[in-house]
mmCIF file of C-alpha atoms in Angstrom:
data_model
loop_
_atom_site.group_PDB
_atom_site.id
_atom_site.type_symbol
_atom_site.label_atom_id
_atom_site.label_comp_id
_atom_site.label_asym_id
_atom_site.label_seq_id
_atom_site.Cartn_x
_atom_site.Cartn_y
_atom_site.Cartn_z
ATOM 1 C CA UNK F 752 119.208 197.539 172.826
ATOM 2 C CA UNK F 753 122.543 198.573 171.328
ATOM 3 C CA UNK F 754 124.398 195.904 168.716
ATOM 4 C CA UNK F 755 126.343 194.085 171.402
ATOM 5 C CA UNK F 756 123.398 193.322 173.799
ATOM 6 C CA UNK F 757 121.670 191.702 170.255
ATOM 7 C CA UNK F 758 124.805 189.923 169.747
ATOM 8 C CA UNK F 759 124.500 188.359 173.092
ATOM 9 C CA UNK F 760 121.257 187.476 173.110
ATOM 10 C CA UNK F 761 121.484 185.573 169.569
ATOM 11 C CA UNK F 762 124.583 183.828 171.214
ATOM 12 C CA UNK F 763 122.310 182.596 174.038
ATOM 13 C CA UNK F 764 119.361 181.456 171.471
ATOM 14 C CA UNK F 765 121.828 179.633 169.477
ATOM 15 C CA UNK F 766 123.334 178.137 172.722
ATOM 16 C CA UNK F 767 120.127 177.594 174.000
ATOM 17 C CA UNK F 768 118.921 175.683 170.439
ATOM 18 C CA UNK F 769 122.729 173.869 169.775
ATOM 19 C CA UNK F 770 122.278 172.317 173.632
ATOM 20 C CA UNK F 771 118.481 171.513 173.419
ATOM 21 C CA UNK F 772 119.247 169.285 170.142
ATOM 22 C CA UNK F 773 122.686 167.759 171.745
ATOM 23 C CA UNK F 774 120.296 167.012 174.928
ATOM 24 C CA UNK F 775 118.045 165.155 171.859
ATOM 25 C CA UNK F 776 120.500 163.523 170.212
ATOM 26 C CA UNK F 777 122.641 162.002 173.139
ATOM 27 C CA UNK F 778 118.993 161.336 175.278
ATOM 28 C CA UNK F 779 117.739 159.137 172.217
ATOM 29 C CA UNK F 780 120.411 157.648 170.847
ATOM 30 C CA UNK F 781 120.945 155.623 174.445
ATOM 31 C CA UNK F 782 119.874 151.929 173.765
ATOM 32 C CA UNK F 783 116.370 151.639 175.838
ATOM 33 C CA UNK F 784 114.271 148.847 176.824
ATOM 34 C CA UNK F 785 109.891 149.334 176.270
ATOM 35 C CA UNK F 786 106.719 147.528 176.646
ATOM 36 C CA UNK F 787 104.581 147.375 173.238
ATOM 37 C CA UNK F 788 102.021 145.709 171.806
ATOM 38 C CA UNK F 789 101.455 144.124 168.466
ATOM 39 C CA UNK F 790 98.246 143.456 167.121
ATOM 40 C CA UNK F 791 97.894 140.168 165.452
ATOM 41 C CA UNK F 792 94.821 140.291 162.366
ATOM 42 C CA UNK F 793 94.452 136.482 160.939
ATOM 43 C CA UNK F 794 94.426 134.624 157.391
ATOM 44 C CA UNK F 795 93.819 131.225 156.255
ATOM 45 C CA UNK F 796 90.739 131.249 158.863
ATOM 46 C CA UNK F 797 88.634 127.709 158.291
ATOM 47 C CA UNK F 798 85.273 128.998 156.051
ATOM 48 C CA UNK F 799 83.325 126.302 158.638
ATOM 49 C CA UNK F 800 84.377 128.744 162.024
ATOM 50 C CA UNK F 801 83.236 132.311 162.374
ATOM 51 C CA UNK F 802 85.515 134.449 164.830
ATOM 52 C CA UNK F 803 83.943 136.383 167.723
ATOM 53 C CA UNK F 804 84.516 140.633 166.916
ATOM 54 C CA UNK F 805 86.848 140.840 169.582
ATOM 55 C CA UNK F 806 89.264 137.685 168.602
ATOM 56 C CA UNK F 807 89.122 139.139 164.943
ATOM 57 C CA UNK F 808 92.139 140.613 166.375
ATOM 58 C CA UNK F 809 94.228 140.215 168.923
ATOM 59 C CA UNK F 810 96.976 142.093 170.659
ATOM 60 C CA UNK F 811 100.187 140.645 172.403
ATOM 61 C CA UNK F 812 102.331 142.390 174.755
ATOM 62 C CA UNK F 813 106.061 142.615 173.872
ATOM 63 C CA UNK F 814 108.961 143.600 175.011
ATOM 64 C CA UNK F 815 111.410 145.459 172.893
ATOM 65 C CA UNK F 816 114.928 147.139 172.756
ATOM 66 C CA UNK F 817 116.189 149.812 170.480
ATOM 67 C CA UNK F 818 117.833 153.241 170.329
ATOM 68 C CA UNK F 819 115.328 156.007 171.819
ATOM 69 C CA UNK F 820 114.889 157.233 168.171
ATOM 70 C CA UNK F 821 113.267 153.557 166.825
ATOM 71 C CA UNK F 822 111.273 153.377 169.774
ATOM 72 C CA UNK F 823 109.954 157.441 169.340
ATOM 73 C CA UNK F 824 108.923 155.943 166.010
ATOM 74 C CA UNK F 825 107.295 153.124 167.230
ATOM 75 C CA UNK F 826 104.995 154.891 169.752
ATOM 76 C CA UNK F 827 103.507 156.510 166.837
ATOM 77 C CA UNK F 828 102.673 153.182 164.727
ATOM 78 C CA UNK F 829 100.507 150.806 165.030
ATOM 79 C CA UNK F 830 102.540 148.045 164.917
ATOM 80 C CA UNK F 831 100.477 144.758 163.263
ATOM 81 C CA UNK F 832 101.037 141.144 161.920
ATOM 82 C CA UNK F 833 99.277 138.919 159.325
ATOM 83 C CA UNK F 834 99.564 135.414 161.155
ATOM 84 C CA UNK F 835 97.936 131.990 159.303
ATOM 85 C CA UNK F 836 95.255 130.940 161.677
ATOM 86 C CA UNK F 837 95.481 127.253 160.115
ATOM 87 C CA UNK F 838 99.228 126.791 161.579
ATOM 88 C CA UNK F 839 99.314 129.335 164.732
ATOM 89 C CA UNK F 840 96.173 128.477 166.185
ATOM 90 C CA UNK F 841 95.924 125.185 167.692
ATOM 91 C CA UNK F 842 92.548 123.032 169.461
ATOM 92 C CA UNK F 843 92.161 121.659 172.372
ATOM 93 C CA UNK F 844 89.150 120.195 173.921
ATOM 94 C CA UNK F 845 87.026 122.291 171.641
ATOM 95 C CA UNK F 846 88.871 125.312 173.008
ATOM 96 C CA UNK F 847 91.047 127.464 170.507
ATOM 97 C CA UNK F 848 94.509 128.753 171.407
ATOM 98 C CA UNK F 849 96.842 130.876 170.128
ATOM 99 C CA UNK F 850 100.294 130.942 171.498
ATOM 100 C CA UNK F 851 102.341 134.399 170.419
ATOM 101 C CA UNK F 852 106.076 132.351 170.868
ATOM 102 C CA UNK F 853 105.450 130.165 168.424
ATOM 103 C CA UNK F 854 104.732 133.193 166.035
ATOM 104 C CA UNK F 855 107.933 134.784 166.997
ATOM 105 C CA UNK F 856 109.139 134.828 163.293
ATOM 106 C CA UNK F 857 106.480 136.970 161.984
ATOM 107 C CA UNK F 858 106.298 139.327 165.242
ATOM 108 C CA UNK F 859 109.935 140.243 164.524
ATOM 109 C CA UNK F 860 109.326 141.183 161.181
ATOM 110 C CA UNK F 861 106.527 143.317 162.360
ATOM 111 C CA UNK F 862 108.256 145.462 164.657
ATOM 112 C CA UNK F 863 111.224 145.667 162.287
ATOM 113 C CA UNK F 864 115.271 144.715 161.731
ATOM 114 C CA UNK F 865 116.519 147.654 164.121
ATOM 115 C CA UNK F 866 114.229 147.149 167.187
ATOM 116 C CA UNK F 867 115.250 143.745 168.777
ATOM 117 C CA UNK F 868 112.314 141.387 170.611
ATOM 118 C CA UNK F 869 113.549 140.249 174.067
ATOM 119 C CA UNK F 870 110.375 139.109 175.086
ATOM 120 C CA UNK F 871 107.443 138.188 173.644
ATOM 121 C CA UNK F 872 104.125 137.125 176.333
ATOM 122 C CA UNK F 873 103.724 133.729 175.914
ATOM 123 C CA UNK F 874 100.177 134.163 177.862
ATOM 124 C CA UNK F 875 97.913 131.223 175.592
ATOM 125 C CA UNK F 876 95.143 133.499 174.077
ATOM 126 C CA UNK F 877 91.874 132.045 173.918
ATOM 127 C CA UNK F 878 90.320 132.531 170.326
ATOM 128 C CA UNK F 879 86.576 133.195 170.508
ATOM 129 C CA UNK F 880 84.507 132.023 167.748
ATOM 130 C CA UNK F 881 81.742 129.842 166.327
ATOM 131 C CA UNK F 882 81.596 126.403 164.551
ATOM 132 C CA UNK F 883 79.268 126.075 161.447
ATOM 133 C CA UNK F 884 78.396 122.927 159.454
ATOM 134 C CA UNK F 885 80.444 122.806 155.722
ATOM 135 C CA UNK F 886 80.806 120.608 153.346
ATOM 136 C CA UNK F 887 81.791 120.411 149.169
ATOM 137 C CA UNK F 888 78.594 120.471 146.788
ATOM 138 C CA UNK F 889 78.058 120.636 143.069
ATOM 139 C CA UNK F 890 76.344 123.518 140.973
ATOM 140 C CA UNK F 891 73.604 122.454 139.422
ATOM 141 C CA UNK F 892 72.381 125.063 136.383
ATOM 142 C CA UNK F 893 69.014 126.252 136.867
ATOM 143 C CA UNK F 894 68.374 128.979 133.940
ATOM 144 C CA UNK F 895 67.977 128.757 130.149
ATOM 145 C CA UNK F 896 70.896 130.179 127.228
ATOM 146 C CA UNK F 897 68.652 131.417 124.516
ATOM 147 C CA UNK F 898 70.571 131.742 121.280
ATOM 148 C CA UNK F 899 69.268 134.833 119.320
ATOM 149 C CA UNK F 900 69.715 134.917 115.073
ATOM 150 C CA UNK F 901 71.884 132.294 113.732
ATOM 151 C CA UNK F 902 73.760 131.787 116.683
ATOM 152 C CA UNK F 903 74.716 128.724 118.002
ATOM 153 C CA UNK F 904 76.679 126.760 121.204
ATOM 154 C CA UNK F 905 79.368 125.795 120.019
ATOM 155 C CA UNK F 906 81.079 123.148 122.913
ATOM 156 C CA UNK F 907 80.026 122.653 126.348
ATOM 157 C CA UNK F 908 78.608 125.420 128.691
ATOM 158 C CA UNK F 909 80.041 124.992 132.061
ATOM 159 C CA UNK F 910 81.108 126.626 135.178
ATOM 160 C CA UNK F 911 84.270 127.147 135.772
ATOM 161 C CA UNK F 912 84.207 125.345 139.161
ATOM 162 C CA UNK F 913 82.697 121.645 140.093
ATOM 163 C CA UNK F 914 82.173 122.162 143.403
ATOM 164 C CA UNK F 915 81.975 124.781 146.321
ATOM 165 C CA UNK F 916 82.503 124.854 150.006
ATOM 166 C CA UNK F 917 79.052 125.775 151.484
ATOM 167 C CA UNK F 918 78.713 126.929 155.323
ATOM 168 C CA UNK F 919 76.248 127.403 158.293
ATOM 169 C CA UNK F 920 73.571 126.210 159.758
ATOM 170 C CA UNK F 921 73.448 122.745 160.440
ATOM 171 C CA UNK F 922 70.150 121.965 159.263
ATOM 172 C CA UNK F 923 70.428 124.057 156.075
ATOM 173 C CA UNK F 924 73.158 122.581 155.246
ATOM 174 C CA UNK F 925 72.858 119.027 155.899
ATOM 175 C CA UNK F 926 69.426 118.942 153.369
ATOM 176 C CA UNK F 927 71.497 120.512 150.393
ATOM 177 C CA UNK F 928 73.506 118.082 148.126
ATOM 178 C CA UNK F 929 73.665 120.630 145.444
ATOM 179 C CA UNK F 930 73.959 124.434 144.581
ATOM 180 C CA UNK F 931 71.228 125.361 142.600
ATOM 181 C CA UNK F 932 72.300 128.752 140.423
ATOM 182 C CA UNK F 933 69.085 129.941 139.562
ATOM 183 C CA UNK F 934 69.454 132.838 137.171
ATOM 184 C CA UNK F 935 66.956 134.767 134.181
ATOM 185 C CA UNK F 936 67.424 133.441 131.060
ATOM 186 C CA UNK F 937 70.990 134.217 129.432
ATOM 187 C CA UNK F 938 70.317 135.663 126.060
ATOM 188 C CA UNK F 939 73.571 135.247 123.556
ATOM 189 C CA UNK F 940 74.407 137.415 120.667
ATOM 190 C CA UNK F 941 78.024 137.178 120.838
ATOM 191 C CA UNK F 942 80.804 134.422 120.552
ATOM 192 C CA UNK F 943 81.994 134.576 124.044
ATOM 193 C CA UNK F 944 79.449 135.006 127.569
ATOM 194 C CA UNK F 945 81.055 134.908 130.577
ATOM 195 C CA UNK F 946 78.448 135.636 133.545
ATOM 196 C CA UNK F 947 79.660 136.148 136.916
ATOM 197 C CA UNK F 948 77.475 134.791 139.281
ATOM 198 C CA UNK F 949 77.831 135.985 143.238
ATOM 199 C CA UNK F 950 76.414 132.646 145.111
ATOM 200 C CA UNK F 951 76.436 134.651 148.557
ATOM 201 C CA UNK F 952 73.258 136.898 146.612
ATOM 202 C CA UNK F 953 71.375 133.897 145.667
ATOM 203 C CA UNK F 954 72.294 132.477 149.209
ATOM 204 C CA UNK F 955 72.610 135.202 151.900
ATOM 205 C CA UNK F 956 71.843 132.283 154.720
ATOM 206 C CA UNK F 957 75.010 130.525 153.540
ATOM 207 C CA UNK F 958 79.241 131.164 153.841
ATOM 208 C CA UNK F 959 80.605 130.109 150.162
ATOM 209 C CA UNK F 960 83.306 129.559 148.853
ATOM 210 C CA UNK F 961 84.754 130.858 146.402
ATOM 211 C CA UNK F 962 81.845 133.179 146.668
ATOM 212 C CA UNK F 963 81.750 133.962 143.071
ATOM 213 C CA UNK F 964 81.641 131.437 139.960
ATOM 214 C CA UNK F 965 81.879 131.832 136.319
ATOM 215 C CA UNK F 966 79.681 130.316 133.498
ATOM 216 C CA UNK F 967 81.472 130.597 130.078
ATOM 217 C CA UNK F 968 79.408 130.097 127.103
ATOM 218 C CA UNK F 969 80.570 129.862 123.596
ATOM 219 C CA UNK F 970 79.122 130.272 120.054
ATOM 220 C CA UNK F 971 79.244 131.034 116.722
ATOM 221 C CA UNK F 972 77.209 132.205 113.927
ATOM 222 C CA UNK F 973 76.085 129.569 112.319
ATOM 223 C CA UNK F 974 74.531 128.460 108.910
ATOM 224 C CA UNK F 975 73.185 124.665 107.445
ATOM 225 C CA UNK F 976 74.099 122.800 104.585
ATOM 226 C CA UNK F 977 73.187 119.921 102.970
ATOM 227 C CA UNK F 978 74.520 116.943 100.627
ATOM 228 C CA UNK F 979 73.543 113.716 99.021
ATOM 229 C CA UNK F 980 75.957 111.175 100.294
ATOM 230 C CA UNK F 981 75.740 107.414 99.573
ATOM 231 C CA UNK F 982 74.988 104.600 101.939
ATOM 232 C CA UNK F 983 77.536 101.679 102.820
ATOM 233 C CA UNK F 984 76.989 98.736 104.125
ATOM 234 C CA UNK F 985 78.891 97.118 106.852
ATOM 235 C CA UNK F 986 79.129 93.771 107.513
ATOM 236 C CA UNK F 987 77.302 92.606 104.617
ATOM 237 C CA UNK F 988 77.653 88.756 104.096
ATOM 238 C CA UNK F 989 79.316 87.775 101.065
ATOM 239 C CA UNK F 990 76.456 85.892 99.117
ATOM 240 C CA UNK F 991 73.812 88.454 100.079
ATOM 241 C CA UNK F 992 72.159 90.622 97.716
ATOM 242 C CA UNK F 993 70.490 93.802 99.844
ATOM 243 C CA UNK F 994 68.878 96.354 98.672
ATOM 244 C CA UNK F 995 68.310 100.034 100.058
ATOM 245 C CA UNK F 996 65.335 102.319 99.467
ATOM 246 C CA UNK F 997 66.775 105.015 99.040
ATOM 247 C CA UNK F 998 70.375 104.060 98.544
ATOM 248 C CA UNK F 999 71.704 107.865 98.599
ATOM 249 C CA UNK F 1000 70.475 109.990 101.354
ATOM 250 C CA UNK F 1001 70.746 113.815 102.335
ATOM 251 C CA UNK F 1002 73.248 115.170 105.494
ATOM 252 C CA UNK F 1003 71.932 118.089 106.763
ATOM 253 C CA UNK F 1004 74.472 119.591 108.806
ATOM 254 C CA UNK F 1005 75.745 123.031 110.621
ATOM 255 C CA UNK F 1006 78.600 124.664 110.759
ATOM 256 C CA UNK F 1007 80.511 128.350 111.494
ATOM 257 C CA UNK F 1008 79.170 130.428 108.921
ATOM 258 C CA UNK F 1009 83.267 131.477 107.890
ATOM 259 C CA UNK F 1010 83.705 127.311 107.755
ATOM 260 C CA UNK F 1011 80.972 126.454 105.208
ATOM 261 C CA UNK F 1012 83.613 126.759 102.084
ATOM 262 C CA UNK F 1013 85.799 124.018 103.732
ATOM 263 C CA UNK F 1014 83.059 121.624 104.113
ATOM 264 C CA UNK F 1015 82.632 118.545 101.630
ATOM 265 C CA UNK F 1016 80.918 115.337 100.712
ATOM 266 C CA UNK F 1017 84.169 113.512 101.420
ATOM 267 C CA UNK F 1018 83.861 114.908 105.039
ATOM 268 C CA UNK F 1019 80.657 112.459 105.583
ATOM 269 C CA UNK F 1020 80.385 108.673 105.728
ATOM 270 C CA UNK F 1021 76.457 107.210 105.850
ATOM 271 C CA UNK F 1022 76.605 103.275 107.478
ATOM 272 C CA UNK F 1023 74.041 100.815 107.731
ATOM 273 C CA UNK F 1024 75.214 97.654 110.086
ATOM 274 C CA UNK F 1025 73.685 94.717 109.354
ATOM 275 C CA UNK F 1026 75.205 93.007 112.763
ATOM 276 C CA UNK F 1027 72.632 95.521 114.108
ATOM 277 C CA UNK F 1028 69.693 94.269 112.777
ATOM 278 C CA UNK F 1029 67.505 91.417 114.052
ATOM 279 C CA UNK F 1030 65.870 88.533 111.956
ATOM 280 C CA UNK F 1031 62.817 90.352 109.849
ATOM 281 C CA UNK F 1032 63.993 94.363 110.237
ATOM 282 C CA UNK F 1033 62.717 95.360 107.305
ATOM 283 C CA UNK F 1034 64.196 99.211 107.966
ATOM 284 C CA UNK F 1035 67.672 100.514 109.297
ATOM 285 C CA UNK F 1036 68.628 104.045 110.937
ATOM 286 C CA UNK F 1037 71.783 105.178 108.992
ATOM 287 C CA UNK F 1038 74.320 106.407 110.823
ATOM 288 C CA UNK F 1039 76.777 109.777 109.634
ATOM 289 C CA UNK F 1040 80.295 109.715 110.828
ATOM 290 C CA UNK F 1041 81.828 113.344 110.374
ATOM 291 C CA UNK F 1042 85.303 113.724 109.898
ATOM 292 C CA UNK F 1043 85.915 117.810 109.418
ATOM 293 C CA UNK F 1044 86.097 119.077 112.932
ATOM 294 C CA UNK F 1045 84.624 122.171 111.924
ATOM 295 C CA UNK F 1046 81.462 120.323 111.470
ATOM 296 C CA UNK F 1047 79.124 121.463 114.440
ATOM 297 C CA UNK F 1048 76.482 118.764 113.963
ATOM 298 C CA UNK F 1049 74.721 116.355 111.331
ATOM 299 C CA UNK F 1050 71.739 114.580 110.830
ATOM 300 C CA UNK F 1051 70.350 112.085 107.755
ATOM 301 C CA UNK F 1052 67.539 112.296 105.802
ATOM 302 C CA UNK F 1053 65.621 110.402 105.920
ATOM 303 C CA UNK F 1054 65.858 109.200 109.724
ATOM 304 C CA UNK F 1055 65.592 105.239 108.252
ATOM 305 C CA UNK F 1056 65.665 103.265 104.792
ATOM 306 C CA UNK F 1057 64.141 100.294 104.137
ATOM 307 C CA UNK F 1058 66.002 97.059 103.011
ATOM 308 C CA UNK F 1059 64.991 94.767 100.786
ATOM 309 C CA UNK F 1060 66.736 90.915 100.387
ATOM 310 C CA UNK F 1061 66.905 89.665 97.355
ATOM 311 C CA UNK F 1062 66.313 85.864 96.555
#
């Protein structure tokens, strides 16, 4: 083949090529009108209804308009929408229906800004599913915290949630006015426990939610101390003379071990109210008011005194 036969035939493959991609370009870039589909997945679905598999998702026919190059795209994507079942999906008669026009919002953002939505089926789609009993319970704690060395609670242990939606069968439902969490024992040796606690394990028969709680406990190492702190007498009449055995009486109390330095006598007040006591008591129960917050608990020693009236 001499030069000028090559030179021919790499005129006609260039031809051939520059044609085939005007051909392209002028055959897709026409404005065209196509039947689609857009599957439609759901959120927000109602913990007390369980959809059917094949209403999990469900596909509506549209029909779209765009330049042949959008639409080449969209025959190789699966085009989908997230749609909240609460305010799409309406009842009637017991009978669930979903109707795509009034979702018309969220199925053109699904197909996109340059392919336009002339028609959307407006068909009512029957939603398949099945109704469970659900109502709100409490958690009620059913394990032990065990505190190892000198640690201890320091608060309220609680979990982080009051109540929980619980869901399906009737009968199973209907007997449970609580959650019991049963658990093994929690063992702390740290300041801060947070167990995570997956209800749907303890309860497989049962839809709940959330499906996973929190239980928070708190502590601190902690050590006792003790002081002698003086009784007073409340409400004493004026012309009385009373006498307490003993008058001075010890206040055990706890407290974070860093905290102990910032604890004093001052911090304690020991009462006896005489309004409290009936004709004849011959003994009273002190009572210790605490003023330092970082005061965990406190207790008097002895538990009573006895009083003695003088004549």
């Amino acid at each position: 083949m001499t030069r000028s036969d090559y030179s021919k035939f790499f005129s006609f493959i260039v031809f051939t090529i520059a044609a085939a991609i005007l051909w392209f370009l002028f055959r897709y870039n026409n404005t065209y009108v196509e039947d689609t589909t857009v599957k439609v997945k759901w959120s927000n679905v109602p913990v007390d209804i369980e959809l059917n598999d094949d209403s999990r998702t469900v596909e509506v026919p549209v029909k779209v308009q765009a330049s042949g190059f959008r639409l080449l795209w969209l025959n190789y994507k699966v085009v989908s929408s997230t749609i909240d079942f609460n305010t799409s999906v309406n009842s009637r008669n017991g009978e669930l229906i979903f109707r795509p026009e009034n979702s018309r919002k969220m199925i053109n953002a699904a197909v996109g800004e340059d392919i336009q939505v002339l028609e959307i089926d407006n068909t009512p789609i029957s939603i398949g599913y099945e109704k469970f009993a659900s109502k709100k319970v409490p958690l009620r704690k059913n394990f032990k915290v065990k505190f190892q060395g000198n640690y201890q609670e320091v608060g309220e242990s609680d979990f982080d949630l009051d109540v929980v939606t619980i869901t399906g069968n009737d009968k199973l439902v209907n007997k449970l006015d609580f959650l019991d969490v049963e658990l093994d024992n929690i063992t702390i040796e740290d300041s801060l426990v947070v167990k995570k606690i997956d209800l749907n394990a303890l309860y497989p028969k049962l839809r709940i939610d959330p499906p996973v709680v929190s239980y928070t406990i708190r502590a601190a190492q902690m050590t006792e101390g003790s002081m002698r702190i003086p009784i007073t007498l409340i409400n004493k009449p004026v012309d009385a003379k009373i006498k307490l055995i003993p008058e001075v009486v010890t206040v055990v109390f706890s407290c974070r071990l860093k905290d102990y330095e910032s604890v004093s006598a001052d911090d304690f007040k020991v009462t006896v109210d005489l309004q409290n006591l009936s004709s004849g008591d011959t003994t009273a129960v002190p009572m210790v008011t605490v003023s330092n917050e970082v005061v965990n608990e406190a207790r008097v020693q002895p538990q009573s005194v006895q009083i003695l009236i003088i004549q």
